[in-house]
Each structure stands twice: as C-alpha cells, then as structure tokens.
GROMACS .gro file of C-alpha atoms in nm:
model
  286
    1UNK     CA    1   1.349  -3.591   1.783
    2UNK     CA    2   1.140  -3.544   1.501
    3UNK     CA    3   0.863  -3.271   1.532
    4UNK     CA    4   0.502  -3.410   1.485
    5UNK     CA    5   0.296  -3.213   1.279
    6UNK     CA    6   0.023  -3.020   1.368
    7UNK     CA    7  -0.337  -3.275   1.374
    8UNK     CA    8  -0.647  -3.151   1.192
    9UNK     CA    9  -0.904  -2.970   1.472
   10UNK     CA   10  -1.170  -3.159   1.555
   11UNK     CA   11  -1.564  -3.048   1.477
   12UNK     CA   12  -1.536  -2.960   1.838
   13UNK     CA   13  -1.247  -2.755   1.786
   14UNK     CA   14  -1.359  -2.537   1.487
   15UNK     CA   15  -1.712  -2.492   1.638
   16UNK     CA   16  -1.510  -2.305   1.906
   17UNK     CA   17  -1.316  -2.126   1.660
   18UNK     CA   18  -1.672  -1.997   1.475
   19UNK     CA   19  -1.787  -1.880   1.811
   20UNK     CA   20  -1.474  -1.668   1.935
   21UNK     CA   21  -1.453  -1.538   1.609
   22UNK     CA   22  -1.820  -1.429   1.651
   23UNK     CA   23  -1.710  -1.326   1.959
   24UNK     CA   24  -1.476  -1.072   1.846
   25UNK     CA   25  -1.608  -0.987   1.577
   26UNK     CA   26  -1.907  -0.819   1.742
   27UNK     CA   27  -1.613  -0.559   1.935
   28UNK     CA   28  -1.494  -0.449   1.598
   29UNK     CA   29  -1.479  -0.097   1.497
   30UNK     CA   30  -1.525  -0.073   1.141
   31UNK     CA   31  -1.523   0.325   1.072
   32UNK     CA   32  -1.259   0.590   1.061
   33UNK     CA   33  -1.238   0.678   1.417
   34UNK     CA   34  -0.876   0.898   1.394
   35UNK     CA   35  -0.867   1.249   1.200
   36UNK     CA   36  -0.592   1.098   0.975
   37UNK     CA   37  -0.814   0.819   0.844
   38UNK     CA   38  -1.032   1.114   0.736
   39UNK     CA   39  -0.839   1.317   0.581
   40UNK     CA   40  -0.753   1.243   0.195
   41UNK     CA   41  -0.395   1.344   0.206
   42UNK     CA   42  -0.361   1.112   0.556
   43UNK     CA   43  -0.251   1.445   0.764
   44UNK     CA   44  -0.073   1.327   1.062
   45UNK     CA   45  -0.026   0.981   0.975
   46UNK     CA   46   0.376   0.898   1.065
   47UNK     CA   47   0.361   0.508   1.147
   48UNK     CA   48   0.290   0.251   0.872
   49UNK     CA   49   0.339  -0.105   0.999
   50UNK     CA   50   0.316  -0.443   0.812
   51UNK     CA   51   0.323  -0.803   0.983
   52UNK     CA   52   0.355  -1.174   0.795
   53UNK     CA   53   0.442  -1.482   0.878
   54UNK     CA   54   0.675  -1.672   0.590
   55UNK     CA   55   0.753  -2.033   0.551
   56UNK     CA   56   1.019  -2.218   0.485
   57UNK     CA   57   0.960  -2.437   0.182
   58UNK     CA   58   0.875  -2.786   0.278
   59UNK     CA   59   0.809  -2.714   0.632
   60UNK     CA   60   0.450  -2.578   0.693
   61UNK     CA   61   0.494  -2.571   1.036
   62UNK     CA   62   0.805  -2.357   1.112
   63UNK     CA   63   0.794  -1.977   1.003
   64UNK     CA   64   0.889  -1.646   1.058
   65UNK     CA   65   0.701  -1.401   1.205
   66UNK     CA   66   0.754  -1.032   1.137
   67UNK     CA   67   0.694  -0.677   1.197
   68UNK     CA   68   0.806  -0.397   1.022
   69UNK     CA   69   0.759   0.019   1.121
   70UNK     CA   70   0.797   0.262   0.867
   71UNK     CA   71   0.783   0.616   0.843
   72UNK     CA   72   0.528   0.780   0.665
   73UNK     CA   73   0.502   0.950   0.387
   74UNK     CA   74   0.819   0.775   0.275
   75UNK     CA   75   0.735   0.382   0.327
   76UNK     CA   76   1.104   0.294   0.215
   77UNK     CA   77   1.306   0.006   0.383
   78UNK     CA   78   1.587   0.280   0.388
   79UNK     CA   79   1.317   0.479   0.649
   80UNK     CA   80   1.255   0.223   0.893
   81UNK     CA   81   1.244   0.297   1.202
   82UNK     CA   82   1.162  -0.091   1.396
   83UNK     CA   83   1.154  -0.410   1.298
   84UNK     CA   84   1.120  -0.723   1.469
   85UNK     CA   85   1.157  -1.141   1.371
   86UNK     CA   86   1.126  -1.416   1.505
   87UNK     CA   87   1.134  -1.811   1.440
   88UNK     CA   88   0.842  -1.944   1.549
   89UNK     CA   89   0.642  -2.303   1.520
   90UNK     CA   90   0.290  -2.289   1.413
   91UNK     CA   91   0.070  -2.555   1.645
   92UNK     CA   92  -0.234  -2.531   1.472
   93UNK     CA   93  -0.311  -2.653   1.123
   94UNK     CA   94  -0.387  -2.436   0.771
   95UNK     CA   95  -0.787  -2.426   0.768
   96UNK     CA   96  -0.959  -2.209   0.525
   97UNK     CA   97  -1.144  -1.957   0.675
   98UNK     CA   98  -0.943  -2.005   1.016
   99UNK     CA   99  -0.615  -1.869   0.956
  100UNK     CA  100  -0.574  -1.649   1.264
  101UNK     CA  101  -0.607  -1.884   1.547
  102UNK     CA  102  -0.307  -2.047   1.332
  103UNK     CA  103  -0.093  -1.747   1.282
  104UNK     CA  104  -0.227  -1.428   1.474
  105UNK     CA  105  -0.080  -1.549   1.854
  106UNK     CA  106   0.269  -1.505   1.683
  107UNK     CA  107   0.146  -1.105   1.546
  108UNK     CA  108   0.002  -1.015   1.862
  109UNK     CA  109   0.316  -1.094   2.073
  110UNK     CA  110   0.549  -0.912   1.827
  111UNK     CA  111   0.290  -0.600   1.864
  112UNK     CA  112   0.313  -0.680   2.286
  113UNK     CA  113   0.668  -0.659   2.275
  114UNK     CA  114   0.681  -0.333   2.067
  115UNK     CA  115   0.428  -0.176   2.313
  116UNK     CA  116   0.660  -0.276   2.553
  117UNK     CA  117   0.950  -0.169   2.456
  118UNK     CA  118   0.913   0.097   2.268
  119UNK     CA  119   0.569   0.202   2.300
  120UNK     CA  120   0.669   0.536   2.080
  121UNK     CA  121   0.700   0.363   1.769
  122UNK     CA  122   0.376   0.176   1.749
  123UNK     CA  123   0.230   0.210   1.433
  124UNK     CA  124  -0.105   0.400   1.374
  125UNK     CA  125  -0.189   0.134   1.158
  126UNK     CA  126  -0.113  -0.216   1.019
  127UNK     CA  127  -0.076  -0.367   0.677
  128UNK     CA  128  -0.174  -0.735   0.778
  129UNK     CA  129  -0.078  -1.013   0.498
  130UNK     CA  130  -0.452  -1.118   0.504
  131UNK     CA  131  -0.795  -1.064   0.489
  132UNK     CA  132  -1.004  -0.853   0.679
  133UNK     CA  133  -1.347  -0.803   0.640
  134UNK     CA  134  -1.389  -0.975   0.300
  135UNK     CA  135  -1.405  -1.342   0.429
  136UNK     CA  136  -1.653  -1.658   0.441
  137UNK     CA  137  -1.751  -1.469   0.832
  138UNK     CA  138  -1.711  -1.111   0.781
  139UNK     CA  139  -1.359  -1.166   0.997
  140UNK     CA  140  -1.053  -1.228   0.857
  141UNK     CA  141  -0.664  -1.266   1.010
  142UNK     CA  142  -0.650  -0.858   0.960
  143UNK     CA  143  -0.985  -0.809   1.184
  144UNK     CA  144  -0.896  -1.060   1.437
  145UNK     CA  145  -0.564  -0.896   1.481
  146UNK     CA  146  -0.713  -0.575   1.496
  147UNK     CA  147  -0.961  -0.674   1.799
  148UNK     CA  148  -0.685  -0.846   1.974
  149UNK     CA  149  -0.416  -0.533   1.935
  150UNK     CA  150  -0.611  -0.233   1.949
  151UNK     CA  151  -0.430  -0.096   1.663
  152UNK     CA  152  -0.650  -0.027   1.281
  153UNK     CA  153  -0.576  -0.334   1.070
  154UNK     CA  154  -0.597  -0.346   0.722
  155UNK     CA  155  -0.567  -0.689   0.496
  156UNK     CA  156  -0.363  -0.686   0.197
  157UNK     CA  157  -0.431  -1.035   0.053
  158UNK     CA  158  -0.256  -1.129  -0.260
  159UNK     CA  159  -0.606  -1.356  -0.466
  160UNK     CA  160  -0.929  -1.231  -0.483
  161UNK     CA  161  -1.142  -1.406  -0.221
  162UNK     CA  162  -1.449  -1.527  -0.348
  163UNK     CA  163  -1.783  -1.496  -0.106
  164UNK     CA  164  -2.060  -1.254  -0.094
  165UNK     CA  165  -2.119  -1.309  -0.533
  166UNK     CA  166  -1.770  -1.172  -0.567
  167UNK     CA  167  -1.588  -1.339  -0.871
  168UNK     CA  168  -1.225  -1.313  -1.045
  169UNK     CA  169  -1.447  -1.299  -1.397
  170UNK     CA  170  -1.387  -1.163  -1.711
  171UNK     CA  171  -1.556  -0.828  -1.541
  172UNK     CA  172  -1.335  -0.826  -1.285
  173UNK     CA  173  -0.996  -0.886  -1.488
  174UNK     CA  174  -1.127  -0.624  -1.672
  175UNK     CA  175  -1.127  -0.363  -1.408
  176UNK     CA  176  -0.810  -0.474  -1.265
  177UNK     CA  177  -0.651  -0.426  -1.677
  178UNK     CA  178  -0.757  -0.034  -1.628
  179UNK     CA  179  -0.525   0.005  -1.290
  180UNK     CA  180  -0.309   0.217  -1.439
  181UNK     CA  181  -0.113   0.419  -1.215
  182UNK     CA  182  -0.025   0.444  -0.826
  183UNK     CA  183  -0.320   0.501  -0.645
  184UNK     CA  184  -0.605   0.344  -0.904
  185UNK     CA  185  -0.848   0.159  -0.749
  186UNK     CA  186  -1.212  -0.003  -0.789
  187UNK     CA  187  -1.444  -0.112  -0.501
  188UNK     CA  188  -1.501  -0.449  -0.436
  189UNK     CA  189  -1.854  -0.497  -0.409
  190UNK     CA  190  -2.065  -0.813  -0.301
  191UNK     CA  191  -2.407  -0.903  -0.322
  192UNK     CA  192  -2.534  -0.758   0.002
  193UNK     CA  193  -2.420  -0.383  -0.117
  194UNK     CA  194  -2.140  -0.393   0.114
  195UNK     CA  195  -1.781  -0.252  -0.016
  196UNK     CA  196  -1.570  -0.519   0.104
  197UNK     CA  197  -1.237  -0.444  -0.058
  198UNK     CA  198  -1.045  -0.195  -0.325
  199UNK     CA  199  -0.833  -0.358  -0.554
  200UNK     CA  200  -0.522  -0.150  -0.511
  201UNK     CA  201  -0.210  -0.195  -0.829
  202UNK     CA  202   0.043  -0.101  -0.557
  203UNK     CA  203  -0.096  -0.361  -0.215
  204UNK     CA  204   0.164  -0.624  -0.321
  205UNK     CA  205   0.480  -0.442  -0.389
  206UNK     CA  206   0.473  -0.286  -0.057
  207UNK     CA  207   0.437  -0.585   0.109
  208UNK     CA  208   0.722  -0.708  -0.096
  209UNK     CA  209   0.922  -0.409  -0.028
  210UNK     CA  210   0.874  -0.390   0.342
  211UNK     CA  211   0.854  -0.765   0.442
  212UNK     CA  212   0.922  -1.003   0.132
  213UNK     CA  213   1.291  -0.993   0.073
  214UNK     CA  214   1.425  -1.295  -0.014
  215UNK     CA  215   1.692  -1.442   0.181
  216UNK     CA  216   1.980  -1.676   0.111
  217UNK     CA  217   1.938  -2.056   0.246
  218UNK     CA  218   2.289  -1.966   0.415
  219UNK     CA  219   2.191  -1.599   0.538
  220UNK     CA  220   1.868  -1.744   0.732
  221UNK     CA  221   2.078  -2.011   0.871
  222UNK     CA  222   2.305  -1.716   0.997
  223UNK     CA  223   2.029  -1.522   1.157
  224UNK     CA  224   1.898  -1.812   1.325
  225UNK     CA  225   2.165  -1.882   1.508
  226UNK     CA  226   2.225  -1.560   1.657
  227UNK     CA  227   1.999  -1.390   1.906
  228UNK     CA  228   1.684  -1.281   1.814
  229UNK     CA  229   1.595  -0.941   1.907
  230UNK     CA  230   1.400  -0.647   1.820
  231UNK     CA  231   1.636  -0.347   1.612
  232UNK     CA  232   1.463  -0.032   1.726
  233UNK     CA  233   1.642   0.329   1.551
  234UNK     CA  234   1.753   0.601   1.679
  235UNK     CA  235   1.492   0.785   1.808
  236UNK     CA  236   1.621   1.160   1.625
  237UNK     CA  237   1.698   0.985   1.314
  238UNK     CA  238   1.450   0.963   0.956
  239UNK     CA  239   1.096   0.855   1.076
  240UNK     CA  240   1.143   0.897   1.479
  241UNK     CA  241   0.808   0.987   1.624
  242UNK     CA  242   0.696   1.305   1.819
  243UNK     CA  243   0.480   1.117   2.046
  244UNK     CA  244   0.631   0.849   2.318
  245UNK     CA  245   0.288   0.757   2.478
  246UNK     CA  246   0.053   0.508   2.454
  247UNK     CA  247  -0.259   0.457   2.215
  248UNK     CA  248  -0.551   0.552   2.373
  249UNK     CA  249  -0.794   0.295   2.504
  250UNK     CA  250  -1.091   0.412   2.253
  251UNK     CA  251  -0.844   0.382   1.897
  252UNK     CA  252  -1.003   0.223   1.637
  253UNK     CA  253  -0.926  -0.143   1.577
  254UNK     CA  254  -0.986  -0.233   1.240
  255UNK     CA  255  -1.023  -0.074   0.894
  256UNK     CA  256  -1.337  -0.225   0.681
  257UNK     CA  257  -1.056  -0.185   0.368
  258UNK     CA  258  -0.879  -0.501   0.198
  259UNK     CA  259  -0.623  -0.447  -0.084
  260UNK     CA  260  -0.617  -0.615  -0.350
  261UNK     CA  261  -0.427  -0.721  -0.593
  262UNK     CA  262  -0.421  -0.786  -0.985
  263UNK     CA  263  -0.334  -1.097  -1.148
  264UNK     CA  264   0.018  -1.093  -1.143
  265UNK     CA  265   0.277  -1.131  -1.467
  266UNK     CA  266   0.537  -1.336  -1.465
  267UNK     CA  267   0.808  -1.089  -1.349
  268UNK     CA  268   0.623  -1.061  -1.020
  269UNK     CA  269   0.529  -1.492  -1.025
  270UNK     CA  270   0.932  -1.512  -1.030
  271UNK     CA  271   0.984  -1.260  -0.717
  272UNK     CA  272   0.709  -1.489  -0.560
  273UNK     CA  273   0.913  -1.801  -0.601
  274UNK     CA  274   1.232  -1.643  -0.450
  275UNK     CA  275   1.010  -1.523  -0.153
  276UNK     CA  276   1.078  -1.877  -0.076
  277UNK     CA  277   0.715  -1.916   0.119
  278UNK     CA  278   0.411  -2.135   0.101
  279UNK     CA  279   0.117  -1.967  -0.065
  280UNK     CA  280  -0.204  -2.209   0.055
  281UNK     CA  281  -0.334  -1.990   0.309
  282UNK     CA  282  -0.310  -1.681   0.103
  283UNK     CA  283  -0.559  -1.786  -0.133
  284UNK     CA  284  -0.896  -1.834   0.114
  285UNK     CA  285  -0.919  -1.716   0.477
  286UNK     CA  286  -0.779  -1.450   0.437
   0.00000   0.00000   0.00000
C-alpha cells in the first residue's frame, strides 16, 4: 500500500504550533547554569552528544533518527561510548520556522530510551542539527528539544539564518574568510544587540564525523532489516562515565549558542552529496 504523504497544516494547525512554541519557550533556560559551562577549558565536561535526523533521497518522509555519545575531550567515533538509530516516518510536513513539531518527537524518544536504559551515559549536553535561539521566534529545533529533554541543547545549523538584520553579506563572508584555525570564532549579532550565534570553522565537521557517515544503498538495506537497538559500551572501557545517576531536576535546558558554519568549498559540497540527505529544512527553521 502506498504511503500518503504528509498534508500541509492547516492555519489552524500552525497557529497552535506558534502558541506551544511560545509556550515553551517561556521555560527556557538560556544561561550557563553547570560549573563546566563556565569554565573556559570545560572542566568536568565527559558527555558530548549529537542527534539528526537524515533522509533518504527522494523520500522526504522516511528518515533516520540518531543519537550519538561521545567522550569528552576526545570527540572521536573511535571513543564512543552509545549510540542509537532508528527508522522512523515523519507525519508532519517541512515548514520553515516549524521544524521541531516535524522532527523533535523522534529526538526526544531516542533521549527517553537512553535515560532509560542507561541513564549513566546521558550526555551533559547536545549538539542538535538545528537552530536554537537564532530563528524567525527566538526557538528553534535545538531549544525546543532542550525544553522537552532537560538536557543543554546547542544548534549547529549548516546556512546562516537570516532574521533579526543578520545577513550572509560581503561583511559577513568576510569574517567567516579570517576563521583560521580550530577554535576561531565571531559573534553573530542582530539588530536588537542580542548575540545569537558564533560562527564556529569546526561546527560541521563534527557533525560529519559523529553522525554524517555515508552509507552504502546496500549497507542501509542491511541494517534495516535487522533489529534495531541501542549499542551501549562497556561501561570500564574509553569514555565510561563516573556518575550512573540521573540529571538533576534544576539542569539547564538550553544553551543561547548556535554554530555556525562558513560557506563551504567544494571538497566539503561533495561529502554533502554522499551524506545522501535532503538539505530543505537546514536552510530556515532551524
């Protein structure tokens, strides 16, 4: 039976989505609120984690959502120490500006099942492939997720979002030209004075590294077919935490921080291509 495709919300439908994101938005926490978030060197940060959703060319509704745990300092695939996928169809439709009541369901039941599970490797905080705070409502995919979770979000989007006077100008290509080394970054400022974002050389490639390997048309069939499950490492091996217990109830939800990157050349267009994913809603709500 052939799979009908997910309608266009009605006005009634997207006026509900403006007011639960207003909703949630006013229960976000957008300050440092652990000791690592303060400290420059990140003392006693051990849990990096990164979620996205990827398509399957020609198919905008199926995907598959993932999370990824790594150890910290290292943030290596060789140092991971979870990682979870699974196949999942998307039942709402792309809208700019909207993108987490499309995709975040699918990221907040992979972080439920991790808590679950094994509640000693969630991550301190989240790489989200998305915006947070820089977007058309002050509340991107990375904020939403961040309310929802409890866990410090922070969007790593991969175009320059446009809103509050911000504009990928001559200015701004300019800055991104003087990136020159890991760690380089400028503030993205709007109009209203507020930092919304840093334009960071090195957001993409961990995303890549962590999350954006491609995989053969034969290799996902392969995986498909067999059970899906959560691979959780041994608990003494590389990255294992010292803690087993939960978050507490007061940890900060969401960083105010969006990475971005520069344009990219056409070494890093290629990788895109073999990432084999749809790029539409990467270039708005976010």
């Amino acid at each position: 039976m052939a799979h009908k495709a997910a309608q266009w919300p009605s006005e009634e439908t997207l006026l509900l989505w403006k007011r639960e994101q207003a909703r949630l938005k006013a229960r976000m926490v957008d300050r440092d609120t652990e000791a690592w978030q303060r400290d420059p060197t990140f003392s006693g940060l051990q849990r990096v984690g990164g979620v996205d959703v990827s398509f399957i060319n020609g198919d905008s509704d199926r995907a598959c959502a993932s999370l990824v745990v790594l150890s910290y300092p290292e943030l290596e695939v060789t140092w991971v120490v979870y990682e979870d996928s699974h196949m999942v169809r998307l039942k709402a439709p792309y809208v700019s500006g909207f993108l987490a009541f499309r995709e975040v369901p699918f990221l907040v039941e992979l972080v439920q099942r991790l808590q679950e599970k094994e509640p000693g490797f969630m991550p301190q905080v989240l790489l989200v492939d998305g915006n947070g705070v820089l977007h058309q409502r002050g509340f991107g995919v990375a904020c939403h997720l961040g309310v929802l979770t409890d866990v410090p979000c922070i969007g790593v989007a991969k175009k320059l979002l446009q809103v509050d006077g911000l504009e990928n100008n001559p200015l701004h290509k300019q800055k991104i030209v003087l990136l020159q080394a890991g760690g380089d970054t400028f503030p993205l400022m709007g109009n209203s004075g507020m930092v919304l974002g840093m334009a960071d050389i090195r957001s993409r490639d961990y995303i890549r590294r962590t999350l954006g390997h491609p995989v053969s048309p034969a290799h996902r069939q392969e995986r498909s077919q067999k059970e899906q499950r959560p691979k959780v490492y041994p608990k003494d091996g590389p990255g294992a935490p010292a803690d087993q217990g939960r978050l507490p109830k007061d940890y900060g939800r969401d960083s105010s921080t969006d990475l971005k990157d520069p344009q990219p050349g056409f070494q890093e267009q290629q990788k895109d291509q073999q990432l084999e994913r749809t790029e539409h809603h990467e270039d708005s709500d976010l």
